[in-house]
Amino acid sequence: MNTTVVGKNLRKVDGFKLVTGGAAFTDDVLLPGMLYGKILPSPYAHARIKRIDTSKAKALPGVHAVLTYKDVPRVPHTTAGQAWPEPSPYDTYLLDSKVRFVGDRVAAVAAESRALAEQALRLIDVDYEVLPAVLDMEAAMDAGAPVIHDEPDSTKIFDREHNIAAHIRREIGNVDDGFREADFIFEREYRTQRQQHCMLEPHVTICWLDGDGRLMIRTSTQVPYHCRRQVAMILQIPVSRVRVIKPRIGGGFGGKQEMLLEDICSALALATRRPVKIEYTREEEFYMARSRHPQILRMKMGVKRDGTVVASHLQVLATTGAYGSHASTVQGNTGSKVLPLYRAPHLRFECDVVYTNTPVAGAFRGYGCPQGFFAQESLADEIAYKLGMDPVEFHRKNAIRLGDVDKLSAQLGEGKEGLPRVIRSCGLPECVKRGAAAIDWDRKRQSLPARAGFVKHGVGMSCTMQGSGIAGIDWAASFLKMNEDGSFFLQVGASDVGAGADTVLAQIAAETLGVSLGKIIVTSGDTDFTPFDTGAYASSTTIISGGAVKKAAEKVRAQVLGVAAKMLAVPVENLACAKDEVFTTTKPRKSVSMAEVALQALYQEKLQIMDGASHYNTDSPPPFCATFAEVAVDTQTGRVRVVHLATAVDPGVAINPMQAEGQVEGAVTQGLGFALSEELMLNHTGWPMNPNFLDYKIFSAKDMPKLTTILVETEEPLGPYGAKSVSEVPINGVAPAIANAIFHAVGVRIRKLPIRPEDMLRALYEQQPELKPEEALVTQ
Amino acid sequence: MKSFANVNARDAKDAVAKLGQPNAVAVGGGSDLLGMVKEHLVEPDVLVHLKSIRKLDQVSAKAGEVQIGGLITLDTLSREPAIRSRYTVLAEAAESVGTPQIRNAGTLAGNVCQRPWCWYYRNGFPCFKAGGKQCFSITGENQFHAIFGGGPSFIVHPSDTAPALVALDAKFRVTNSDGERTIPAAEFFALPRVDAARENVLAQDEILTAVDLPAARPHTRSTYHKVLDREAWTHAVVSAAIVLEMDQQVCKSARIVLGGVAPIPWRLPKVEAMLAGKPITPELAAQAAEAALEGANPLAKNAYKVPLTKAVVRRTLLSLATKA
């Protein structure tokens, strides 16, 4: 494609501000008279508040408000930042007389300092009736298990008596027939853990009333418009009385696709008529925010002798924790985005999502796919091994390809029927080829794990996909207006959460308008001043918001050319724009600068060149990814080191390749933690044991393997300038590629994440007793 | 966080006098203490700063013996040429602590005296270490807890330098209101059955001011091997500090001390005796590893430490003995 701005490694439009410490983030303002809000977390996993006395806390000088369930409206809602009507159950209350996990809201205070707020919390006297709790998802549906949502006013819960938030069963073809056609059937169980987002900027919200008494919410959110709608509903005020301002966000990864602090912070601001800030501490972030849904996956695949997959059946049991935020949709994705990777005619997906008295799960990069692909790609490797096939060959034979129609997506939409998915671009074969070359697959599959000694090397791979926006649901609008100097204001509802949306959207506008990137000034995510956008999630921003920007820019370009045509006295058809000017495409060459066009329009024609556009897609083109890992397994300590991780991704056209590579590297870093070290652990009473960065182990710089990142660009007809998406898909394949490499290295299958040294050691002793330390005593 | 007053100590004697005030706590590097104050694990009225004491951060040699000031930072200690060459185990242990930031702030005395990192204690559970009457790990999440010497508390001692100092047969100089007393490193640490609330014999108004290392014997080599579950900023899952005095291929004497397995640095005298006077062969190393774990008493979730510790003892012994 012949472009001048799109596809170029241009610097982030907000990069200078960020690296020089300029005011960018929610917490970078200090409002006069601002109070500090703090939430009292429940110390019990399941309890009823029998009596709550706030008088001592209220009497503390400097405390301006103490709120309990008695002081706020009771409106069932979901905190999931999803398009209305949200498919998640309405099972959550601003404050309630019942608490359902350790960390659930009991009360909230606003005081003149953080220390006073903390002191006030300690002065709240609560009498709890402690209820039996259920922490284990496998016990949640049992007869006699405590019912977590026994309140009558919650809605959209699938089966509250059995703690089932959501249930899904979908099938294409006939799976039972499919298994009868198969020569071999493989069935295995996999388990994944509770992972936390660990975004650098915790959740933080500042609320105040403006001069007109309107509620202002400055907040770190991926979903400003959903947040505005939900807060208005919960506090029973008109949407028009609420403004949500999204500054630059310091990482979200799905954790901020959630209305989390905005409601309670608003309630405190309304109660005190003063600005109030609530910011989670890191500890609170771990257990009072959101996490990845833990799942138990039973995967069954039927294959022909030649390795052709004929049928797949995936059964999932997942827990959403105490509230059903994203319960059905994350798990729906585990089926709809994972099973269709193989072209089997018979697919069945069944799932129960249960409540437990544990921290709440929610959206998290990959949105159900990392769990599903861990099962599917681990099983695929096992099948290939049993059939004597190279896993690369197994994927070549079975993977979805150009022109295929994925029918499971038609059945599994977001909370309702979806739309069929047609593969219009597919770089997966090339991803596999280049990823394999990067890791030296053919040679290492043969030569490893021959190395003597107790450290064994192996290589493994996986193939994965994702989506680009939610088909038929995600949509966005944008607006552009021209300034005197030939620059343009671009207003978008989209949220730059650090992934670089402002830059990418500006690049699309600049390319379409024929101006340099510096001529686009972006304002994003302010519900008073930017048009609607469903938000930064589901890998949607580039393709959906970008599509809206391209449409608006095309309309504005037409206006620019109209003015220029008069100035140059040539027909519009003979004009083009590039490099900040409009010029004739016919001889003689004549041109006017963009600034001249702007001055002409504003002061002669009395015309503001401006326009907006809305955009959505009826399909969600998948980006594809092939992940190749080389690991070194210390058979004596159980330590698994990843030596090299090669990730080849088909993102469509990369609007900014440098940023796209950054997204891949960030995703695989979280994928490495998911595979090897990260788990939020609870004790038998539901207490978080490791809510800090010392005990919850994310990868440090010293742990990082050599990374090879390869962009395999394809041109997607539904995307602006051929773009699809990139930020989620690379996380999906890391864990299975590593588990498969471990098998190659030591012949041990690990089907439970994360694979910590103690887990690896245990598996070695169970599955490979001959690798006990008696083996080769070579010092390395 | 509760507010407190800061006072600077002029010298060790002054520090001890100031620590005599009610609810006073000594602070060296402060890399851990501040976090504990924030978490309400300690709520002092007065912090007595030791960094204001001059010359307590130095290494000096006298008649072959080496004296190390308790205020030396872990980073400086790990780079000190005399330590690196003759007391390698200590340099390696210091180098393995935390992160560069922690090693730049944290001191040797602070590392030796630090409180446990058991996640029950650090999470506000009212356990023995917090003045309570029980150890929550026994029936709980005990994957990182003790396999030796546990009861009634099952913490593991978190220090990396402590096993190294015990292996080197160091002497700890402690200042108190009467002056100074000297305690062999091995006797400085106390098992929970002696006092479940504390990890060592220091009284409230005593400070660890210096560490004396005996003259390094010729043909002595030493190393610290730390098994990590992350490459930085983590405590030892298991570690081994080993000092070997060699005569050609024969081990004249050995000192082996384990970290991460017990509430104190865990010395293995029986294993040391097994090795004395013998060449360290793979077979002997394997026997030593088996003997090292005799009497281990794992809890429900930390049995993996048994084979892991065996492997660490065996591989560290062998690699040190065969080191050129």
PDB file of C-alpha atoms in Angstrom, chain B residues 5-163:
ATOM      1  CA  ALA B   5       9.541  11.011  65.656  1.00  0.00           C
ATOM      2  CA  ASN B   6      12.959  10.608  64.050  1.00  0.00           C
ATOM      3  CA  VAL B   7      16.155  10.832  66.077  1.00  0.00           C
ATOM      4  CA  ASN B   8      19.718  10.355  64.882  1.00  0.00           C
ATOM      5  CA  ALA B   9      22.129   8.306  66.961  1.00  0.00           C
ATOM      6  CA  ARG B  10      25.601   9.826  67.500  1.00  0.00           C
ATOM      7  CA  ASP B  11      27.255   6.485  68.208  1.00  0.00           C
ATOM      8  CA  ALA B  12      26.332   2.950  69.146  1.00  0.00           C
ATOM      9  CA  LYS B  13      26.134   3.795  72.823  1.00  0.00           C
ATOM     10  CA  ASP B  14      23.842   6.743  72.135  1.00  0.00           C
ATOM     11  CA  ALA B  15      21.693   4.559  69.898  1.00  0.00           C
ATOM     12  CA  VAL B  16      21.232   2.042  72.668  1.00  0.00           C
ATOM     13  CA  ALA B  17      20.341   4.804  75.133  1.00  0.00           C
ATOM     14  CA  LYS B  18      17.757   6.204  72.729  1.00  0.00           C
ATOM     15  CA  LEU B  19      16.335   2.739  72.128  1.00  0.00           C
ATOM     16  CA  GLY B  20      15.651   2.617  75.844  1.00  0.00           C
ATOM     17  CA  GLN B  21      12.765   5.048  75.313  1.00  0.00           C
ATOM     18  CA  PRO B  22       9.332   3.504  75.194  1.00  0.00           C
ATOM     19  CA  ASN B  23       8.333   2.169  71.793  1.00  0.00           C
ATOM     20  CA  ALA B  24      11.562   3.043  70.019  1.00  0.00           C
ATOM     21  CA  VAL B  25      12.795   1.082  67.018  1.00  0.00           C
ATOM     22  CA  ALA B  26      16.203   1.088  65.346  1.00  0.00           C
ATOM     23  CA  VAL B  27      16.404   1.786  61.646  1.00  0.00           C
ATOM     24  CA  GLY B  28      19.387   1.117  59.391  1.00  0.00           C
ATOM     25  CA  GLY B  29      18.696   1.120  55.671  1.00  0.00           C
ATOM     26  CA  GLY B  30      14.974   1.272  56.335  1.00  0.00           C
ATOM     27  CA  SER B  31      14.133  -0.713  53.225  1.00  0.00           C
ATOM     28  CA  ASP B  32      11.847  -3.026  55.187  1.00  0.00           C
ATOM     29  CA  LEU B  33      10.906  -1.000  58.255  1.00  0.00           C
ATOM     30  CA  LEU B  34       8.987   1.723  56.433  1.00  0.00           C
ATOM     31  CA  GLY B  35       6.786  -0.860  54.748  1.00  0.00           C
ATOM     32  CA  MET B  36       6.136  -2.526  58.089  1.00  0.00           C
ATOM     33  CA  VAL B  37       5.114   0.786  59.626  1.00  0.00           C
ATOM     34  CA  LYS B  38       2.739   1.407  56.716  1.00  0.00           C
ATOM     35  CA  GLU B  39       1.228  -2.030  57.198  1.00  0.00           C
ATOM     36  CA  HIS B  40       0.835  -1.386  60.956  1.00  0.00           C
ATOM     37  CA  LEU B  41       3.082  -4.375  61.692  1.00  0.00           C
ATOM     38  CA  VAL B  42       5.164  -2.112  63.892  1.00  0.00           C
ATOM     39  CA  GLU B  43       3.876   1.164  65.259  1.00  0.00           C
ATOM     40  CA  PRO B  44       6.847   2.949  66.782  1.00  0.00           C
ATOM     41  CA  ASP B  45       6.762   6.342  68.479  1.00  0.00           C
ATOM     42  CA  VAL B  46      10.448   6.937  67.803  1.00  0.00           C
ATOM     43  CA  LEU B  47      12.748   5.792  65.023  1.00  0.00           C
ATOM     44  CA  VAL B  48      16.384   5.766  66.081  1.00  0.00           C
ATOM     45  CA  HIS B  49      18.486   6.227  62.960  1.00  0.00           C
ATOM     46  CA  LEU B  50      21.764   4.341  62.963  1.00  0.00           C
ATOM     47  CA  LYS B  51      23.032   5.670  59.638  1.00  0.00           C
ATOM     48  CA  SER B  52      24.184   8.776  61.444  1.00  0.00           C
ATOM     49  CA  ILE B  53      26.784   6.678  63.277  1.00  0.00           C
ATOM     50  CA  ARG B  54      30.135   7.198  61.604  1.00  0.00           C
ATOM     51  CA  LYS B  55      32.456   4.482  60.393  1.00  0.00           C
ATOM     52  CA  LEU B  56      30.026   1.663  61.067  1.00  0.00           C
ATOM     53  CA  ASP B  57      29.854   0.884  57.373  1.00  0.00           C
ATOM     54  CA  GLN B  58      33.405  -0.220  56.793  1.00  0.00           C
ATOM     55  CA  VAL B  59      35.464  -3.335  56.329  1.00  0.00           C
ATOM     56  CA  SER B  60      38.746  -3.504  58.222  1.00  0.00           C
ATOM     57  CA  ALA B  61      41.351  -6.211  58.623  1.00  0.00           C
ATOM     58  CA  LYS B  62      43.322  -6.899  61.762  1.00  0.00           C
ATOM     59  CA  ALA B  63      45.726  -9.814  62.202  1.00  0.00           C
ATOM     60  CA  GLY B  64      43.999 -11.708  59.434  1.00  0.00           C
ATOM     61  CA  GLU B  65      40.594 -11.235  61.011  1.00  0.00           C
ATOM     62  CA  VAL B  66      38.105  -9.080  59.175  1.00  0.00           C
ATOM     63  CA  GLN B  67      35.639  -6.800  60.869  1.00  0.00           C
ATOM     64  CA  ILE B  68      32.572  -5.610  58.987  1.00  0.00           C
ATOM     65  CA  GLY B  69      30.484  -2.718  60.246  1.00  0.00           C
ATOM     66  CA  GLY B  70      26.822  -3.571  60.540  1.00  0.00           C
ATOM     67  CA  LEU B  71      25.799  -0.523  58.507  1.00  0.00           C
ATOM     68  CA  ILE B  72      27.655  -1.540  55.368  1.00  0.00           C
ATOM     69  CA  THR B  73      25.187  -1.764  52.481  1.00  0.00           C
ATOM     70  CA  LEU B  74      24.690  -5.125  50.860  1.00  0.00           C
ATOM     71  CA  ASP B  75      25.846  -3.681  47.570  1.00  0.00           C
ATOM     72  CA  THR B  76      29.127  -2.369  48.979  1.00  0.00           C
ATOM     73  CA  LEU B  77      29.700  -5.616  50.835  1.00  0.00           C
ATOM     74  CA  SER B  78      29.161  -7.691  47.705  1.00  0.00           C
ATOM     75  CA  ARG B  79      31.761  -5.636  45.821  1.00  0.00           C
ATOM     76  CA  GLU B  80      34.423  -5.535  48.537  1.00  0.00           C
ATOM     77  CA  PRO B  81      37.521  -7.244  47.021  1.00  0.00           C
ATOM     78  CA  ALA B  82      38.651  -8.797  50.315  1.00  0.00           C
ATOM     79  CA  ILE B  83      35.221 -10.335  50.821  1.00  0.00           C
ATOM     80  CA  ARG B  84      34.821 -11.465  47.226  1.00  0.00           C
ATOM     81  CA  SER B  85      38.116 -13.308  47.186  1.00  0.00           C
ATOM     82  CA  ARG B  86      38.373 -14.819  50.652  1.00  0.00           C
ATOM     83  CA  TYR B  87      34.786 -14.938  51.888  1.00  0.00           C
ATOM     84  CA  THR B  88      33.056 -15.563  48.571  1.00  0.00           C
ATOM     85  CA  VAL B  89      29.989 -17.087  50.187  1.00  0.00           C
ATOM     86  CA  LEU B  90      29.197 -13.795  51.916  1.00  0.00           C
ATOM     87  CA  ALA B  91      29.713 -11.674  48.802  1.00  0.00           C
ATOM     88  CA  GLU B  92      27.507 -14.004  46.788  1.00  0.00           C
ATOM     89  CA  ALA B  93      24.837 -14.043  49.463  1.00  0.00           C
ATOM     90  CA  ALA B  94      24.797 -10.240  49.671  1.00  0.00           C
ATOM     91  CA  GLU B  95      24.647 -10.031  45.896  1.00  0.00           C
ATOM     92  CA  SER B  96      21.620 -12.333  45.754  1.00  0.00           C
ATOM     93  CA  VAL B  97      19.394 -10.171  47.950  1.00  0.00           C
ATOM     94  CA  GLY B  98      16.314  -8.460  46.496  1.00  0.00           C
ATOM     95  CA  THR B  99      16.996  -5.884  43.852  1.00  0.00           C
ATOM     96  CA  PRO B 100      19.738  -3.303  43.200  1.00  0.00           C
ATOM     97  CA  GLN B 101      17.594  -0.684  44.983  1.00  0.00           C
ATOM     98  CA  ILE B 102      17.275  -2.854  48.078  1.00  0.00           C
ATOM     99  CA  ARG B 103      20.969  -3.730  48.067  1.00  0.00           C
ATOM    100  CA  ASN B 104      21.847  -0.043  47.820  1.00  0.00           C
ATOM    101  CA  ALA B 105      19.755   0.835  50.861  1.00  0.00           C
ATOM    102  CA  GLY B 106      19.733  -2.353  52.920  1.00  0.00           C
ATOM    103  CA  THR B 107      22.492  -3.038  55.427  1.00  0.00           C
ATOM    104  CA  LEU B 108      24.216  -6.210  56.551  1.00  0.00           C
ATOM    105  CA  ALA B 109      22.877  -5.923  60.101  1.00  0.00           C
ATOM    106  CA  GLY B 110      19.394  -5.210  58.791  1.00  0.00           C
ATOM    107  CA  ASN B 111      19.521  -8.219  56.508  1.00  0.00           C
ATOM    108  CA  VAL B 112      20.591 -10.480  59.362  1.00  0.00           C
ATOM    109  CA  CYS B 113      17.951  -9.121  61.738  1.00  0.00           C
ATOM    110  CA  GLN B 114      15.034  -8.760  59.337  1.00  0.00           C
ATOM    111  CA  ARG B 115      11.655 -10.042  60.315  1.00  0.00           C
ATOM    112  CA  PRO B 116      10.159 -13.046  58.559  1.00  0.00           C
ATOM    113  CA  TRP B 117       8.428 -12.708  55.223  1.00  0.00           C
ATOM    114  CA  CYS B 118       5.784 -15.299  56.006  1.00  0.00           C
ATOM    115  CA  TRP B 119       2.683 -14.159  54.158  1.00  0.00           C
ATOM    116  CA  TYR B 120       0.477 -14.664  57.197  1.00  0.00           C
ATOM    117  CA  TYR B 121       2.630 -12.373  59.302  1.00  0.00           C
ATOM    118  CA  ARG B 122       2.986  -9.782  56.535  1.00  0.00           C
ATOM    119  CA  ASN B 123      -0.738  -9.899  55.763  1.00  0.00           C
ATOM    120  CA  GLY B 124      -1.817  -8.894  59.240  1.00  0.00           C
ATOM    121  CA  PHE B 125      -2.725 -12.294  60.668  1.00  0.00           C
ATOM    122  CA  PRO B 126      -2.398 -12.308  64.481  1.00  0.00           C
ATOM    123  CA  CYS B 127       0.316 -14.983  64.512  1.00  0.00           C
ATOM    124  CA  PHE B 128       3.141 -15.627  66.973  1.00  0.00           C
ATOM    125  CA  LYS B 129       5.326 -13.121  65.171  1.00  0.00           C
ATOM    126  CA  ALA B 130       2.681 -10.460  65.556  1.00  0.00           C
ATOM    127  CA  GLY B 131       2.198 -11.194  69.234  1.00  0.00           C
ATOM    128  CA  GLY B 132      -0.554 -13.750  68.698  1.00  0.00           C
ATOM    129  CA  LYS B 133      -0.917 -17.290  69.906  1.00  0.00           C
ATOM    130  CA  GLN B 134      -0.863 -19.439  66.785  1.00  0.00           C
ATOM    131  CA  CYS B 135       0.888 -20.195  63.517  1.00  0.00           C
ATOM    132  CA  PHE B 136      -1.552 -20.093  60.624  1.00  0.00           C
ATOM    133  CA  SER B 137       0.724 -21.912  58.228  1.00  0.00           C
ATOM    134  CA  ILE B 138       0.351 -25.310  59.900  1.00  0.00           C
ATOM    135  CA  THR B 139      -3.037 -25.929  58.333  1.00  0.00           C
ATOM    136  CA  GLY B 140      -2.761 -23.256  55.678  1.00  0.00           C
ATOM    137  CA  GLU B 141      -0.694 -22.113  52.732  1.00  0.00           C
ATOM    138  CA  ASN B 142       2.630 -23.531  53.858  1.00  0.00           C
ATOM    139  CA  GLN B 143       4.414 -24.087  50.554  1.00  0.00           C
ATOM    140  CA  PHE B 144       7.199 -21.713  51.554  1.00  0.00           C
ATOM    141  CA  HIS B 145       7.479 -22.750  55.203  1.00  0.00           C
ATOM    142  CA  ALA B 146       9.941 -24.727  57.297  1.00  0.00           C
ATOM    143  CA  ILE B 147      10.819 -28.392  56.890  1.00  0.00           C
ATOM    144  CA  PHE B 148      13.299 -28.293  59.800  1.00  0.00           C
ATOM    145  CA  GLY B 149      13.108 -26.822  63.278  1.00  0.00           C
ATOM    146  CA  GLY B 150       9.477 -25.729  62.994  1.00  0.00           C
ATOM    147  CA  GLY B 151       7.097 -25.396  65.898  1.00  0.00           C
ATOM    148  CA  PRO B 152       5.281 -23.669  67.247  1.00  0.00           C
ATOM    149  CA  SER B 153       6.024 -21.201  64.426  1.00  0.00           C
ATOM    150  CA  PHE B 154       6.996 -22.517  60.988  1.00  0.00           C
ATOM    151  CA  ILE B 155       8.536 -19.452  59.400  1.00  0.00           C
ATOM    152  CA  VAL B 156      11.751 -19.707  57.464  1.00  0.00           C
ATOM    153  CA  HIS B 157      14.519 -17.261  58.203  1.00  0.00           C
ATOM    154  CA  PRO B 158      14.565 -14.887  55.254  1.00  0.00           C
ATOM    155  CA  SER B 159      18.164 -13.674  55.342  1.00  0.00           C
ATOM    156  CA  ASP B 160      20.662 -14.647  52.664  1.00  0.00           C
ATOM    157  CA  THR B 161      23.678 -13.337  54.554  1.00  0.00           C
ATOM    158  CA  ALA B 162      22.801 -15.185  57.781  1.00  0.00           C
ATOM    159  CA  PRO B 163      23.543 -18.708  56.452  1.00  0.00           C
TER     160      PRO B 163
END
